[in-house]
CSV table of C-alpha atoms in Angstrom, one decimal:
chain,number,residue,atom,x,y,z
A,1,MET,CA,109.4,95.2,133.8
A,2,GLU,CA,110.6,98.7,132.6
A,3,MET,CA,114.2,97.6,132.9
A,4,GLU,CA,113.5,94.5,130.8
A,5,ALA,CA,111.8,96.6,128.1
A,6,LEU,CA,114.7,99.0,128.1
A,7,GLU,CA,117.2,96.2,127.7
A,8,SER,CA,115.2,94.7,124.8
A,9,CYS,CA,114.7,98.2,123.3
A,10,GLY,CA,110.9,97.6,123.5
A,11,ALA,CA,111.2,95.3,120.5
A,12,PHE,CA,109.3,92.3,121.9
A,13,MET,CA,105.6,91.6,122.4
A,14,GLU,CA,106.4,88.4,124.2
A,15,LYS,CA,109.5,86.2,124.6
A,16,PHE,CA,109.5,82.4,124.4
A,17,THR,CA,111.7,79.7,123.0
A,18,LEU,CA,111.0,77.5,120.0
A,19,GLN,CA,113.8,75.0,119.8
A,20,PRO,CA,115.1,73.8,116.4
A,21,ILE,CA,113.2,70.9,115.0
A,22,CYS,CA,116.3,68.7,114.4
A,23,SER,CA,118.8,66.7,116.3
A,24,ALA,CA,121.7,68.5,117.9
A,25,SER,CA,124.2,66.6,115.8
A,26,GLU,CA,122.8,67.6,112.4
A,27,GLU,CA,124.7,70.1,110.3
A,28,LEU,CA,122.2,72.7,109.2
A,29,PRO,CA,122.5,76.1,107.6
A,30,LEU,CA,121.1,78.1,110.6
A,31,ASN,CA,122.6,76.1,113.5
A,32,GLY,CA,123.2,78.2,116.5
A,33,LEU,CA,121.3,81.3,115.1
A,34,THR,CA,118.5,83.0,116.9
A,35,PHE,CA,115.6,84.9,115.4
A,36,ALA,CA,112.3,86.7,116.2
A,37,VAL,CA,109.1,87.0,114.3
A,38,LYS,CA,106.8,89.9,113.7
A,39,ASP,CA,103.4,89.5,115.6
A,40,ILE,CA,101.7,88.9,112.3
A,41,PHE,CA,103.0,85.3,112.0
A,42,ASP,CA,101.1,82.4,113.5
A,43,VAL,CA,102.9,80.5,116.3
A,44,GLU,CA,100.9,77.5,117.6
A,45,GLY,CA,99.5,78.3,121.1
A,46,HIS,CA,100.0,82.0,120.8
A,47,VAL,CA,97.5,84.7,119.8
A,48,THR,CA,98.7,86.5,116.6
A,49,GLY,CA,98.1,90.1,117.8
A,50,PHE,CA,98.5,92.1,114.6
A,51,GLY,CA,99.7,95.1,116.5
A,52,ASN,CA,96.4,95.9,118.2
A,53,PRO,CA,95.1,94.8,121.7
A,54,GLU,CA,91.5,94.6,120.5
A,55,TRP,CA,92.5,92.3,117.7
A,56,ALA,CA,94.3,90.1,120.2
A,57,ASN,CA,91.3,90.0,122.5
A,58,THR,CA,88.9,89.0,119.7
A,59,HIS,CA,91.0,86.2,118.2
A,60,SER,CA,92.0,82.8,119.5
A,61,ALA,CA,95.4,81.3,119.8
A,62,ALA,CA,96.9,79.9,116.5
A,63,THR,CA,96.5,76.2,116.1
A,64,SER,CA,99.5,75.8,113.9
A,65,THR,CA,102.8,77.6,113.1
A,66,ALA,CA,103.4,79.5,109.9
A,67,PRO,CA,105.3,77.3,107.4
A,68,THR,CA,108.0,80.0,107.1
A,69,VAL,CA,108.7,79.8,110.8
A,70,VAL,CA,108.7,76.0,110.7
A,71,SER,CA,111.2,76.1,107.8
A,72,LEU,CA,113.6,78.2,109.9
A,73,LEU,CA,113.3,75.9,112.9
A,74,ASN,CA,113.9,72.9,110.6
A,75,ALA,CA,117.1,74.6,109.4
A,76,GLY,CA,118.5,74.7,112.9
A,77,ALA,CA,117.5,78.2,114.1
A,78,THR,CA,115.9,79.0,117.5
A,79,CYS,CA,113.0,81.4,117.7
A,80,VAL,CA,113.0,83.6,120.9
A,81,GLY,CA,109.8,85.6,120.6
A,82,LYS,CA,107.4,87.8,118.8
A,83,THR,CA,108.1,91.5,118.0
A,84,VAL,CA,106.1,94.7,118.1
A,85,MET,CA,104.6,95.9,114.9
A,86,ASP,CA,102.5,98.9,113.7
A,87,GLU,CA,98.8,98.4,114.1
A,88,MET,CA,97.3,96.1,111.4
A,89,ALA,CA,100.6,96.7,109.4
A,90,TYR,CA,99.2,100.1,108.3
A,91,SER,CA,102.2,102.4,108.8
A,92,ILE,CA,105.9,102.8,107.9
A,93,ASN,CA,106.8,104.8,111.0
A,94,GLY,CA,107.1,102.1,113.7
A,95,GLU,CA,105.2,104.0,116.4
A,96,ASN,CA,102.6,101.9,118.2
A,97,PHE,CA,100.0,103.8,120.1
A,98,HIS,CA,99.2,100.9,122.4
A,99,TYR,CA,102.5,99.0,122.9
A,100,GLY,CA,105.0,101.8,122.5
A,101,THR,CA,107.7,102.4,120.0
A,102,PRO,CA,110.7,100.1,119.8
A,103,ILE,CA,113.9,102.2,120.3
A,104,ASN,CA,115.9,102.8,117.1
A,105,PRO,CA,119.3,101.4,118.0
A,106,VAL,CA,121.1,103.9,115.8
A,107,SER,CA,119.4,107.1,116.9
A,108,SER,CA,117.0,106.9,119.9
A,109,ASP,CA,115.2,110.1,119.1
A,110,ARG,CA,114.1,108.8,115.6
A,111,VAL,CA,111.4,106.4,114.6
A,112,PRO,CA,112.6,102.8,113.9
A,113,GLY,CA,110.4,102.5,110.8
A,114,GLY,CA,107.5,100.1,110.4
A,115,SER,CA,105.4,98.2,110.2
A,116,SER,CA,108.1,95.5,111.1
A,117,SER,CA,109.5,97.8,113.7
A,118,GLY,CA,110.3,95.4,116.5
A,119,SER,CA,111.9,92.9,114.1
A,120,ALA,CA,114.3,95.5,112.7
A,121,VAL,CA,115.2,96.8,116.2
A,122,ALA,CA,115.8,93.3,117.5
A,123,VAL,CA,118.4,92.8,114.8
A,124,GLY,CA,119.9,96.3,115.0
A,125,ALA,CA,120.2,96.1,118.7
A,126,LYS,CA,121.9,92.6,118.5
A,127,LEU,CA,119.2,90.9,120.4
A,128,VAL,CA,118.8,88.2,117.6
A,129,ASP,CA,120.9,87.2,114.6
A,130,PHE,CA,118.0,87.7,112.2
A,131,SER,CA,114.3,88.3,112.2
A,132,LEU,CA,111.2,87.9,110.1
A,133,GLY,CA,109.0,90.8,108.9
A,134,THR,CA,106.4,91.4,106.2
A,135,ASP,CA,106.6,94.0,103.5
A,136,THR,CA,103.4,95.2,101.8
A,137,GLY,CA,104.1,98.9,101.1
A,138,GLY,CA,107.6,99.0,102.5
A,139,SER,CA,107.5,97.4,106.0
A,140,VAL,CA,110.9,95.6,105.7
A,141,ARG,CA,112.7,98.1,103.5
A,142,VAL,CA,112.0,101.2,105.5
A,143,PRO,CA,112.9,99.9,109.0
A,144,ALA,CA,116.0,98.2,107.6
A,145,SER,CA,117.1,101.6,106.3
A,146,TYR,CA,116.2,103.5,109.5
A,147,CYS,CA,118.0,101.0,111.7
A,148,GLY,CA,121.1,100.6,109.6
A,149,ILE,CA,120.8,96.9,108.7
A,150,TYR,CA,120.1,94.7,105.7
A,151,GLY,CA,116.5,94.0,104.7
A,152,ILE,CA,115.1,92.1,101.8
A,153,ARG,CA,111.7,92.2,100.2
A,154,PRO,CA,111.8,89.0,98.1
A,155,SER,CA,110.0,88.6,94.8
A,156,HIS,CA,106.2,88.7,95.3
A,157,GLY,CA,104.9,85.1,95.6
A,158,VAL,CA,108.3,83.4,96.1
A,159,VAL,CA,108.1,83.0,99.9
A,160,SER,CA,105.0,81.4,101.5
A,161,THR,CA,102.6,83.8,103.3
A,162,ALA,CA,100.6,81.0,104.7
A,163,GLY,CA,100.0,81.5,108.4
A,164,VAL,CA,100.5,85.2,108.1
A,165,ILE,CA,97.7,87.7,108.6
A,166,PRO,CA,97.1,89.3,105.2
A,167,MET,CA,97.2,93.0,104.7
A,168,ALA,CA,96.9,93.3,100.9
A,169,GLN,CA,97.6,90.1,99.0
A,170,SER,CA,98.6,91.8,95.8
A,171,PHE,CA,101.7,93.2,97.6
A,172,ASP,CA,102.2,91.1,100.7
A,173,THR,CA,105.6,89.5,101.0
A,174,VAL,CA,107.6,87.8,103.8
A,175,GLY,CA,111.0,89.4,104.2
A,176,TRP,CA,113.8,89.3,106.7
A,177,PHE,CA,116.5,91.4,108.4
A,178,ALA,CA,120.2,90.8,109.3
A,179,ARG,CA,123.2,92.8,110.4
A,180,ASP,CA,125.5,90.3,108.6
A,181,LEU,CA,125.1,89.8,104.8
A,182,ARG,CA,126.3,86.2,105.3
A,183,ILE,CA,123.3,85.5,107.6
A,184,LEU,CA,120.9,87.3,105.2
A,185,LYS,CA,122.0,84.9,102.5
A,186,LEU,CA,121.8,81.9,104.8
A,187,VAL,CA,118.2,82.7,105.6
A,188,GLY,CA,117.6,83.1,101.9
A,189,SER,CA,119.0,79.6,101.3
A,190,VAL,CA,116.2,78.3,103.4
A,191,LEU,CA,113.3,80.5,102.5
A,192,LEU,CA,113.9,81.0,98.8
A,193,GLN,CA,113.7,77.3,98.2
A,194,SER,CA,116.4,77.3,95.6
A,195,ASP,CA,119.9,75.8,95.3
A,196,SER,CA,121.0,78.3,92.6
A,197,HIS,CA,122.7,80.6,95.2
A,198,SER,CA,126.1,79.0,95.0
A,199,VAL,CA,126.9,79.9,91.4
A,200,GLY,CA,125.0,82.4,89.3
A,201,PRO,CA,125.4,84.9,86.4
A,202,SER,CA,126.9,88.3,86.7
A,203,PRO,CA,124.7,91.3,86.2
A,204,THR,CA,124.5,92.6,82.6
A,205,ASN,CA,123.8,96.2,83.6
A,206,ILE,CA,123.3,98.4,86.7
A,207,TYR,CA,120.8,101.1,86.0
A,208,ILE,CA,121.0,104.2,88.2
A,209,ALA,CA,117.6,106.0,88.4
A,210,GLU,CA,118.9,109.6,88.6
A,211,ASP,CA,115.4,111.1,89.0
A,212,CYS,CA,114.8,108.9,92.1
A,213,PHE,CA,118.1,110.0,93.7
A,214,LYS,CA,117.1,113.6,93.2
A,215,LEU,CA,114.4,113.0,95.8
A,216,LEU,CA,117.3,113.1,98.3
A,217,ASP,CA,119.0,116.3,99.4
A,218,SER,CA,121.9,117.1,97.1
A,219,LYS,CA,124.6,115.9,99.5
A,220,SER,CA,123.1,112.4,99.9
A,221,ASN,CA,122.3,112.3,96.2
A,222,TYR,CA,125.8,112.7,95.0
A,223,GLN,CA,127.3,110.7,97.8
A,224,LEU,CA,125.2,107.6,97.1
A,225,ILE,CA,125.6,107.8,93.3
A,226,ASP,CA,129.4,108.2,93.6
A,227,THR,CA,129.6,105.3,96.1
A,228,LEU,CA,127.7,103.1,93.7
A,229,VAL,CA,129.6,104.0,90.6
A,230,ASN,CA,133.0,103.7,92.2
A,231,SER,CA,132.1,100.4,93.7
A,232,THR,CA,130.7,99.0,90.5
A,233,ARG,CA,133.7,100.3,88.5
A,234,LYS,CA,136.2,98.6,90.8
A,235,LEU,CA,134.2,95.4,91.0
A,236,TYR,CA,133.5,94.9,87.3
A,237,GLY,CA,136.4,96.9,85.9
A,238,SER,CA,134.3,98.9,83.5
A,239,ASP,CA,131.9,101.8,83.2
A,240,ASP,CA,130.1,100.1,80.3
A,241,MET,CA,127.6,98.3,82.5
A,242,ILE,CA,126.6,101.5,84.4
A,243,LYS,CA,123.6,103.1,82.8
A,244,TYR,CA,121.8,106.2,83.9
A,245,LEU,CA,118.1,106.7,83.3
A,246,SER,CA,115.1,108.7,84.2
A,247,LEU,CA,112.9,106.0,85.6
A,248,GLY,CA,109.9,108.2,85.8
A,249,ASP,CA,110.0,109.0,82.1
A,250,TYR,CA,110.6,105.3,81.3
A,251,ILE,CA,107.6,104.2,83.3
A,252,GLU,CA,105.3,107.0,81.9
A,253,GLY,CA,106.1,105.8,78.4
A,254,ASN,CA,105.6,102.1,79.0
A,255,VAL,CA,102.8,101.9,81.6
A,256,PRO,CA,99.8,103.4,79.7
A,257,SER,CA,97.2,102.6,82.4
A,258,LEU,CA,98.9,105.0,84.8
A,259,LYS,CA,97.3,107.9,83.0
A,260,LYS,CA,94.2,107.2,85.0
A,261,PHE,CA,96.1,108.2,88.2
A,262,MET,CA,98.1,111.1,86.9
A,263,THR,CA,95.6,113.7,88.2
A,264,ILE,CA,94.4,112.1,91.4
A,265,GLY,CA,96.1,111.6,94.8
A,266,THR,CA,97.8,115.0,94.5
A,267,CYS,CA,99.9,116.2,97.5
A,268,SER,CA,99.8,119.9,98.4
A,269,ASN,CA,103.3,119.8,100.1
A,270,VAL,CA,106.0,121.6,98.1
A,271,GLU,CA,108.2,118.5,98.5
A,272,CYS,CA,105.8,116.6,96.3
A,273,SER,CA,106.6,118.8,93.3
A,274,TYR,CA,109.9,117.0,93.0
A,275,ILE,CA,108.4,113.6,92.5
A,276,PRO,CA,108.1,112.4,88.9
A,277,SER,CA,104.4,112.4,88.0
A,278,SER,CA,104.5,108.7,86.9
A,279,LEU,CA,105.9,107.6,90.3
A,280,ARG,CA,103.4,109.7,92.1
A,281,ALA,CA,100.7,108.0,90.0
A,282,LEU,CA,102.2,104.6,90.7
A,283,SER,CA,102.1,105.2,94.4
A,284,CYS,CA,98.4,106.3,94.1
A,285,ALA,CA,97.5,103.1,92.3
A,286,MET,CA,99.3,101.0,94.9
A,287,ARG,CA,97.6,102.7,97.8
A,288,LEU,CA,94.1,102.3,96.2
A,289,LEU,CA,94.5,98.6,95.6
A,290,GLN,CA,96.1,98.2,99.1
A,291,MET,CA,93.1,100.0,100.7
A,292,TYR,CA,90.6,97.9,98.7
A,293,GLU,CA,92.2,94.7,99.7
A,294,PHE,CA,92.6,95.8,103.3
A,295,LYS,CA,88.9,96.5,103.4
A,296,GLU,CA,88.1,93.1,101.8
A,297,ASN,CA,90.3,91.4,104.5
A,298,HIS,CA,89.5,93.4,107.6
A,299,GLY,CA,86.7,95.8,106.9
A,300,GLU,CA,84.0,93.7,108.6
A,301,TRP,CA,86.2,93.3,111.8
A,302,VAL,CA,86.9,97.1,111.9
A,303,SER,CA,83.3,98.0,111.4
A,304,ASN,CA,82.0,95.5,114.0
A,305,VAL,CA,84.7,96.1,116.7
A,306,ASN,CA,85.4,99.8,116.1
A,307,PRO,CA,88.8,99.4,117.6
A,308,SER,CA,90.9,102.2,119.0
A,309,LEU,CA,93.6,102.9,116.4
A,310,GLY,CA,96.5,105.3,116.7
A,311,PRO,CA,97.0,108.6,114.8
A,312,GLY,CA,97.3,108.2,111.1
A,313,ILE,CA,96.3,104.5,111.2
A,314,ALA,CA,92.7,105.4,112.3
A,315,GLU,CA,92.4,107.8,109.3
A,316,ARG,CA,93.9,105.3,106.9
A,317,GLY,CA,91.5,102.6,108.2
A,318,GLN,CA,88.5,104.8,107.7
A,319,ASP,CA,89.6,105.7,104.2
A,320,ALA,CA,90.0,102.1,103.3
A,321,LEU,CA,86.4,101.3,104.5
A,322,LYS,CA,85.1,103.9,102.0
A,323,THR,CA,86.8,102.3,98.9
A,324,THR,CA,84.8,100.6,96.2
A,325,ASP,CA,85.9,98.4,93.3
A,326,GLU,CA,86.1,101.5,91.0
A,327,ASN,CA,89.4,101.6,89.2
A,328,ILE,CA,90.6,98.3,90.8
A,329,ASP,CA,90.8,96.8,87.3
A,330,VAL,CA,93.0,99.6,86.3
A,331,CYS,CA,95.3,99.1,89.3
A,332,LEU,CA,95.7,95.4,88.3
A,333,ALA,CA,96.5,96.5,84.7
A,334,VAL,CA,99.2,98.9,86.1
A,335,LYS,CA,100.7,96.0,88.0
A,336,ALA,CA,100.9,93.8,84.9
A,337,GLU,CA,102.2,96.6,82.7
A,338,LEU,CA,104.9,97.7,85.1
A,339,ARG,CA,106.2,94.2,85.6
A,340,ALA,CA,106.4,93.8,81.8
A,341,ALA,CA,108.1,97.2,81.4
A,342,LEU,CA,110.7,96.7,84.0
A,343,THR,CA,111.3,93.1,82.8
A,344,ALA,CA,112.0,94.6,79.3
A,345,LEU,CA,114.4,97.0,80.9
A,346,LEU,CA,116.3,94.7,83.2
A,347,GLY,CA,115.8,91.3,81.7
A,348,ASP,CA,116.9,88.4,84.0
A,349,CYS,CA,120.3,89.9,84.9
A,350,GLY,CA,119.9,93.6,85.2
A,351,ILE,CA,120.0,95.6,88.4
A,352,LEU,CA,118.2,98.8,89.3
A,353,ALA,CA,119.6,101.2,91.9
A,354,ILE,CA,117.4,103.6,93.8
A,355,PRO,CA,117.3,105.2,97.3
A,356,THR,CA,115.5,103.0,99.8
A,357,VAL,CA,113.8,106.1,101.4
A,358,PRO,CA,114.0,109.8,100.7
A,359,GLY,CA,116.0,110.7,103.8
A,360,PRO,CA,116.9,109.9,107.4
A,361,PRO,CA,114.3,108.6,109.8
A,362,PRO,CA,111.9,111.3,111.1
A,363,LYS,CA,112.0,112.4,114.7
A,364,LEU,CA,109.7,110.6,117.1
A,365,ARG,CA,106.2,111.9,117.5
A,366,THR,CA,106.3,114.1,114.4
A,367,ASP,CA,102.8,115.2,113.5
A,368,THR,CA,101.4,113.2,110.6
A,369,THR,CA,100.6,116.3,108.6
A,370,ALA,CA,104.3,117.4,108.8
A,371,LEU,CA,105.3,114.0,107.2
A,372,GLU,CA,103.0,114.4,104.2
A,373,GLY,CA,105.7,115.3,101.8
A,374,PHE,CA,108.2,112.8,103.1
A,375,ARG,CA,105.6,110.0,102.9
A,376,ALA,CA,104.7,110.9,99.4
A,377,LYS,CA,108.3,110.7,98.3
A,378,ALA,CA,108.9,107.5,100.2
A,379,PHE,CA,105.9,105.7,98.6
A,380,SER,CA,106.9,106.9,95.2
A,381,LEU,CA,110.2,104.9,95.7
A,382,LEU,CA,108.6,102.0,97.6
A,383,SER,CA,105.9,101.4,95.0
A,384,ILE,CA,108.4,100.5,92.3
A,385,ALA,CA,109.2,97.0,93.7
A,386,GLY,CA,105.8,96.9,95.5
A,387,VAL,CA,103.7,97.2,92.3
A,388,SER,CA,106.1,95.3,90.0
A,389,GLY,CA,106.6,92.4,92.4
A,390,PHE,CA,110.4,92.7,91.9
A,391,CYS,CA,112.8,91.8,94.7
A,392,GLN,CA,114.7,94.5,96.6
A,393,VAL,CA,117.5,94.7,99.2
A,394,SER,CA,118.2,97.7,101.3
A,395,ILE,CA,121.9,98.0,101.9
A,396,PRO,CA,123.2,100.0,104.9
A,397,LEU,CA,125.9,102.6,103.9
A,398,GLY,CA,127.0,103.7,107.3
A,399,ILE,CA,126.2,107.0,109.1
A,400,GLN,CA,125.9,110.5,107.7
A,401,ASP,CA,125.4,113.4,110.1
A,402,ASN,CA,124.9,110.8,112.9
A,403,LEU,CA,122.0,109.2,111.0
A,404,PRO,CA,121.9,106.0,109.0
A,405,ILE,CA,121.8,106.1,105.2
A,406,SER,CA,121.2,103.3,102.7
A,407,VAL,CA,120.7,102.4,99.1
A,408,SER,CA,118.6,99.8,97.4
A,409,LEU,CA,119.2,97.4,94.5
A,410,LEU,CA,116.3,95.7,92.7
A,411,ALA,CA,116.1,92.8,90.3
A,412,ASN,CA,113.4,91.0,88.3
A,413,ASN,CA,110.8,88.8,89.9
A,414,GLY,CA,112.4,85.5,90.5
A,415,SER,CA,116.0,86.8,90.3
A,416,ASP,CA,116.4,86.9,94.1
A,417,TRP,CA,119.7,85.0,94.1
A,418,LEU,CA,121.2,87.2,91.4
A,419,LEU,CA,120.3,90.2,93.6
A,420,LEU,CA,121.7,88.7,96.8
A,421,ASN,CA,124.9,87.7,95.0
A,422,VAL,CA,125.3,91.2,93.5
A,423,VAL,CA,124.7,92.8,96.9
A,424,GLU,CA,127.4,90.5,98.4
A,425,ALA,CA,129.9,91.4,95.7
A,426,ILE,CA,129.2,95.1,95.9
A,427,HIS,CA,129.1,95.0,99.7
A,428,ASN,CA,132.7,93.8,99.8
A,429,VAL,CA,133.8,96.8,97.7
A,430,LEU,CA,131.5,99.3,99.3
A,431,GLN,CA,133.4,99.0,102.6
A,432,GLU,CA,136.2,101.0,101.1
A,433,TYR,CA,134.0,103.9,100.3
A,434,ILE,CA,131.9,104.1,103.5
């Protein structure tokens, strides 16, 4: 059993085979491809474990399969199992107190990222061609970055979340991972339910959020910006479409409801002083609404069962149970204002570039208090797409100091195919600079 776990990098909760729902002779976009699903998706006849053994023991097997999984089977893919996830989707580390930590295929002494940890590792370790995860606060984007693969958080509301255990519906999305950009797009051709991927407009502008890149160390900051600028210049033949901005200042000036959160949710770590105050406030608003919705979804079960939860997750769960509806209306106003502000900035064809995460994956078993500053910077970046509902792709940029690095591109809600096409175009040029 230990050897099997080692060979699969600890990525899987259980292995099984769901064959494609089609005839072998049909020409379908995902023919011959294998995938795995996070243990948050319903699969008929299997208990959806939600990362916690007590959840699994107190819930019955699913009576139907999530429509997203069915769509992939209908498109010719074969599902080979369910993957490990962080408990109740409440962490971005990827360490599971009960089931173990999937092994990061790029750096085995580092966390794989969560909460879609097993799904990212299964792809990064070449165990499957692609995999499904969910992203509420960063649970596809973070493990994609840490495992050196592609990961997409699509526009909020575009991909069905039916048959998926909710974490916080204001932010929940179904995303996916792939090593190969071609496969990332093929899965998109099935899940995004659009035929506009073959031909689309070119981006009007690519905005580089300089203040966000300053959250990285200086070496990574300059390297990522130079790589982006050089690739864009070569691809589009002009510097005119490259725009630099302070995203924090722009948000502060165009999202008035954020003022409510400017003085709460402060972080004592010195690293937090580098975070633009509006992005820190945005992260605070996101976390409050996330906690409130988590309580509405799962508070009764947590209170009744009193499950054993791992470090960090136990504290977050208890904090969530204490939330009230105070300021929830302000959080919803922030969501609406941020989407309007970023739509005004990007329009339908603009692209925003930010770091996916503020640095390389942390070492395994790092104390949660030691990660306070890193987490604060991470969520200030992750909250941009999370709160606005915009789509985001994390793009692997190779290895720096033996650790994976990445950058992210964002586009307006509903502009997923523009984003994927731009990622593809830039990817082809990026290879020269990596």
